[in-house]
Amino acid sequence: MIFEITPALLTYLYWLTIVAVAVSSASGVLRAGCRKFDLFGVLIIGITTGLGGGTIRDLVIGEEVFWFDNQWFFIVSSLSSILVFVIARYFRISSQSFLIPDAMGLAIFSVIGTISGLMVGAPWLIASFMGVVTGIMGGVIRDMMCDITPIAFKSQLNAVLAWTGSFVLILLLDGGMDSVVATIIVGVFIFVSRLLAIKYDIHLPSFKFKDI
């Protein structure tokens, strides 16, 4: 498919990435809080969560890592992590509260990753997988650093919704829909669907060995 890259689209993606980094870093801090890590440990996990998925995406597609060129992404991640750390010390926050910013980060990073794949000319299947990688890998690294099974592998339709949304986004763009409108529609779809899957505990079947 032919994908037009405009200055307006690049500006939109920049600010969208800022938001995604902030909320994903917040999810990292809240997740790390369950392990009672100190400020430094929480900060490292918050930054890794916020920047991890996009870093892997850029390395795979052969682009310069997005936060190397613009340190504001790193600054936003750090500030978001510290802010959430401070807020959590003075307000009662549920141990499961990380799931909300995690769902937001999943939704936003998935659409960003898909468009990033299309921008470098990746085929539609690979571009959609870049959406999945960008959407879930920050959380995967976060959970591994917290010594917890990654929720992307065992949670309510986490990666499935990222990939489904990425496919839908490509279909909408291929049909001629404006890229900004398409990303908003798909982002909201992923976010709301993820929250509903959590609320109603909707899972894919788990692997089980048949008893002999």
Short mmCIF file of C-alpha atoms in Angstrom, two decimals:
data_model
loop_
_atom_site.label_atom_id
_atom_site.label_comp_id
_atom_site.label_asym_id
_atom_site.label_seq_id
_atom_site.Cartn_x
_atom_site.Cartn_y
_atom_site.Cartn_z
CA MET A 1 0.00 0.00 0.00
CA ILE A 2 1.08 3.59 -0.67
CA PHE A 3 1.49 5.51 2.58
CA GLU A 4 1.93 9.29 2.45
CA ILE A 5 4.22 10.80 5.08
CA THR A 6 3.36 14.45 5.79
CA PRO A 7 4.81 16.98 8.25
CA ALA A 8 1.43 17.04 10.03
CA LEU A 9 1.54 13.27 10.48
CA LEU A 10 5.08 13.38 11.87
CA THR A 11 4.08 16.08 14.36
CA TYR A 12 1.03 14.07 15.39
CA LEU A 13 3.14 10.93 15.91
CA TYR A 14 5.66 12.90 17.97
CA TRP A 15 3.05 14.07 20.48
CA LEU A 16 1.33 10.70 20.44
CA THR A 17 4.66 9.09 21.35
CA ILE A 18 5.15 11.57 24.19
CA VAL A 19 1.80 10.53 25.67
CA ALA A 20 2.54 6.83 25.16
CA VAL A 21 5.93 7.12 26.86
CA ALA A 22 4.40 8.95 29.83
CA VAL A 23 1.57 6.49 30.48
CA SER A 24 3.73 3.41 29.86
CA SER A 25 6.35 4.70 32.29
CA ALA A 26 3.57 5.24 34.84
CA SER A 27 2.47 1.62 34.42
CA GLY A 28 6.06 0.51 34.98
CA VAL A 29 6.30 2.41 38.26
CA LEU A 30 2.97 1.09 39.54
CA ARG A 31 3.93 -2.46 38.60
CA ALA A 32 7.35 -2.11 40.24
CA GLY A 33 5.67 -0.71 43.35
CA CYS A 34 4.19 -4.13 44.02
CA ARG A 35 7.77 -5.39 44.47
CA LYS A 36 8.64 -2.62 46.97
CA PHE A 37 11.59 -1.36 44.92
CA ASP A 38 13.36 1.86 45.93
CA LEU A 39 13.27 5.09 43.92
CA PHE A 40 16.19 4.13 41.69
CA GLY A 41 14.78 0.70 40.92
CA VAL A 42 11.34 2.14 40.19
CA LEU A 43 12.86 4.84 37.97
CA ILE A 44 14.82 2.31 35.92
CA ILE A 45 11.78 0.12 35.39
CA GLY A 46 9.59 3.10 34.54
CA ILE A 47 12.03 4.34 31.91
CA THR A 48 12.57 0.86 30.49
CA THR A 49 8.82 0.33 30.19
CA GLY A 50 8.24 3.67 28.53
CA LEU A 51 11.07 3.37 26.00
CA GLY A 52 11.50 -0.39 25.59
CA GLY A 53 8.92 -1.25 22.93
CA GLY A 54 9.85 1.63 20.63
CA THR A 55 13.54 0.84 21.05
CA ILE A 56 13.09 -2.75 19.89
CA ARG A 57 10.91 -1.56 16.99
CA ASP A 58 13.55 0.90 15.77
CA LEU A 59 16.34 -1.66 16.03
CA VAL A 60 14.30 -4.17 14.02
CA ILE A 61 13.33 -1.77 11.22
CA GLY A 62 16.81 -0.26 11.08
CA GLU A 63 15.91 3.27 12.19
CA GLU A 64 17.73 5.43 14.72
CA VAL A 65 16.36 4.71 18.20
CA PHE A 66 13.74 7.40 18.75
CA TRP A 67 14.97 8.67 22.11
CA PHE A 68 18.62 8.86 21.07
CA ASP A 69 17.88 11.74 18.73
CA ASN A 70 15.45 13.56 21.02
CA GLN A 71 16.13 13.42 24.74
CA TRP A 72 12.68 14.80 25.59
CA PHE A 73 11.29 11.27 25.40
CA PHE A 74 13.77 10.21 28.09
CA ILE A 75 12.97 13.30 30.16
CA VAL A 76 9.21 12.72 29.93
CA SER A 77 9.68 9.09 30.93
CA SER A 78 11.80 10.06 33.93
CA LEU A 79 9.43 12.80 35.08
CA SER A 80 6.39 10.56 34.70
CA SER A 81 8.10 7.84 36.73
CA ILE A 82 9.12 10.20 39.54
CA LEU A 83 5.69 11.87 39.63
CA VAL A 84 3.84 8.56 39.96
CA PHE A 85 6.33 7.40 42.60
CA VAL A 86 5.58 10.51 44.69
CA ILE A 87 1.80 10.34 44.18
CA ALA A 88 1.71 6.68 45.21
CA ARG A 89 3.37 7.55 48.53
CA TYR A 90 0.61 9.98 49.52
CA PHE A 91 -2.54 8.51 47.97
CA ARG A 92 -4.07 5.06 48.22
CA ILE A 93 -3.60 3.29 44.89
CA SER A 94 -4.69 -0.26 44.04
CA SER A 95 -2.01 -2.78 43.13
CA GLN A 96 -3.95 -3.41 39.91
CA SER A 97 -4.08 0.24 38.93
CA PHE A 98 -1.14 -0.23 36.55
CA LEU A 99 -3.53 -2.00 34.15
CA ILE A 100 -5.16 1.29 33.09
CA PRO A 101 -1.99 3.11 31.92
CA ASP A 102 -0.77 -0.23 30.59
CA ALA A 103 -3.88 -0.46 28.38
CA MET A 104 -3.38 3.13 27.24
CA GLY A 105 0.26 2.48 26.39
CA LEU A 106 -0.69 -0.72 24.56
CA ALA A 107 -3.25 1.12 22.44
CA ILE A 108 -1.11 4.11 21.55
CA PHE A 109 2.15 2.28 20.96
CA SER A 110 0.39 -0.33 18.80
CA VAL A 111 -0.87 2.26 16.33
CA ILE A 112 2.48 4.10 16.38
CA GLY A 113 4.37 0.87 15.71
CA THR A 114 2.11 -0.08 12.82
CA ILE A 115 2.47 3.30 11.16
CA SER A 116 6.24 3.22 11.74
CA GLY A 117 6.37 -0.09 9.89
CA LEU A 118 4.35 1.30 6.99
CA MET A 119 6.55 4.41 6.84
CA VAL A 120 9.65 2.30 6.11
CA GLY A 121 7.81 0.29 3.46
CA ALA A 122 7.22 -2.91 5.44
CA PRO A 123 4.59 -5.31 4.05
CA TRP A 124 1.24 -5.17 5.83
CA LEU A 125 1.83 -8.32 7.88
CA ILE A 126 5.22 -7.14 9.12
CA ALA A 127 3.91 -3.63 9.79
CA SER A 128 1.10 -5.08 11.90
CA PHE A 129 3.61 -7.17 13.85
CA MET A 130 5.66 -4.04 14.48
CA GLY A 131 2.51 -2.69 16.11
CA VAL A 132 2.43 -5.70 18.42
CA VAL A 133 6.14 -5.45 19.24
CA THR A 134 5.91 -1.73 20.00
CA GLY A 135 2.73 -2.17 22.01
CA ILE A 136 3.69 -5.07 24.29
CA MET A 137 7.48 -5.28 24.61
CA GLY A 138 7.88 -2.44 27.10
CA GLY A 139 5.46 -4.27 29.39
CA VAL A 140 7.18 -7.60 28.76
CA ILE A 141 10.55 -6.16 29.81
CA ARG A 142 8.90 -4.47 32.82
CA ASP A 143 7.37 -7.71 34.07
CA MET A 144 10.58 -9.68 33.54
CA MET A 145 12.53 -7.10 35.54
CA CYS A 146 9.90 -7.43 38.28
CA ASP A 147 10.27 -11.24 38.15
CA ILE A 148 6.63 -11.65 37.12
CA THR A 149 5.17 -13.62 34.19
CA PRO A 150 4.56 -11.01 31.45
CA ILE A 151 0.87 -10.15 31.24
CA ALA A 152 1.17 -10.09 27.45
CA PHE A 153 1.61 -13.88 27.53
CA LYS A 154 -1.00 -14.78 30.09
CA SER A 155 -3.49 -11.94 30.40
CA GLN A 156 -6.81 -10.91 28.97
CA LEU A 157 -6.29 -10.51 25.20
CA ASN A 158 -3.34 -8.15 25.59
CA ALA A 159 -1.25 -8.93 22.51
CA VAL A 160 -4.26 -10.25 20.60
CA LEU A 161 -5.95 -6.86 20.73
CA ALA A 162 -2.71 -5.13 19.71
CA TRP A 163 -2.44 -7.30 16.61
CA THR A 164 -6.14 -7.08 15.79
CA GLY A 165 -6.05 -3.32 16.10
CA SER A 166 -2.95 -3.12 13.92
CA PHE A 167 -4.69 -5.10 11.18
CA VAL A 168 -7.77 -2.89 11.41
CA LEU A 169 -5.61 0.23 11.20
CA ILE A 170 -3.96 -1.00 8.01
CA LEU A 171 -7.37 -1.80 6.50
CA LEU A 172 -8.68 1.66 7.33
CA LEU A 173 -5.60 3.36 5.88
CA ASP A 174 -5.75 1.18 2.77
CA GLY A 175 -9.38 2.22 2.39
CA GLY A 176 -8.36 5.86 2.24
CA MET A 177 -9.21 7.00 5.76
CA ASP A 178 -7.22 9.91 7.17
CA SER A 179 -4.30 8.58 9.25
CA VAL A 180 -5.11 10.71 12.31
CA VAL A 181 -8.76 9.65 12.34
CA ALA A 182 -7.80 6.00 11.78
CA THR A 183 -5.29 5.96 14.65
CA ILE A 184 -7.81 7.55 17.03
CA ILE A 185 -10.49 5.00 16.13
CA VAL A 186 -8.15 2.03 16.48
CA GLY A 187 -6.48 3.37 19.61
CA VAL A 188 -9.84 3.79 21.35
CA PHE A 189 -10.87 0.33 20.15
CA ILE A 190 -7.77 -1.33 21.62
CA PHE A 191 -8.01 0.60 24.90
CA VAL A 192 -11.72 -0.03 25.51
CA SER A 193 -11.51 -3.66 24.39
CA ARG A 194 -8.59 -4.29 26.73
CA LEU A 195 -10.47 -2.83 29.70
CA LEU A 196 -13.55 -4.91 28.86
CA ALA A 197 -11.43 -8.05 28.56
CA ILE A 198 -10.00 -7.32 32.03
CA LYS A 199 -13.43 -6.59 33.52
CA TYR A 200 -15.00 -9.77 32.17
CA ASP A 201 -11.81 -11.87 32.42
CA ILE A 202 -11.76 -12.88 28.74
CA HIS A 203 -8.79 -15.11 27.89
CA LEU A 204 -7.50 -17.19 25.06
CA PRO A 205 -7.26 -20.93 25.87
CA SER A 206 -4.08 -21.75 27.80
CA PHE A 207 -1.64 -24.48 26.79
CA LYS A 208 -2.16 -27.73 28.66
CA PHE A 209 -0.57 -31.16 28.31
CA LYS A 210 -3.06 -33.97 27.87
CA ASP A 211 -2.86 -36.35 30.80
CA ILE A 212 -1.52 -39.74 29.81
#
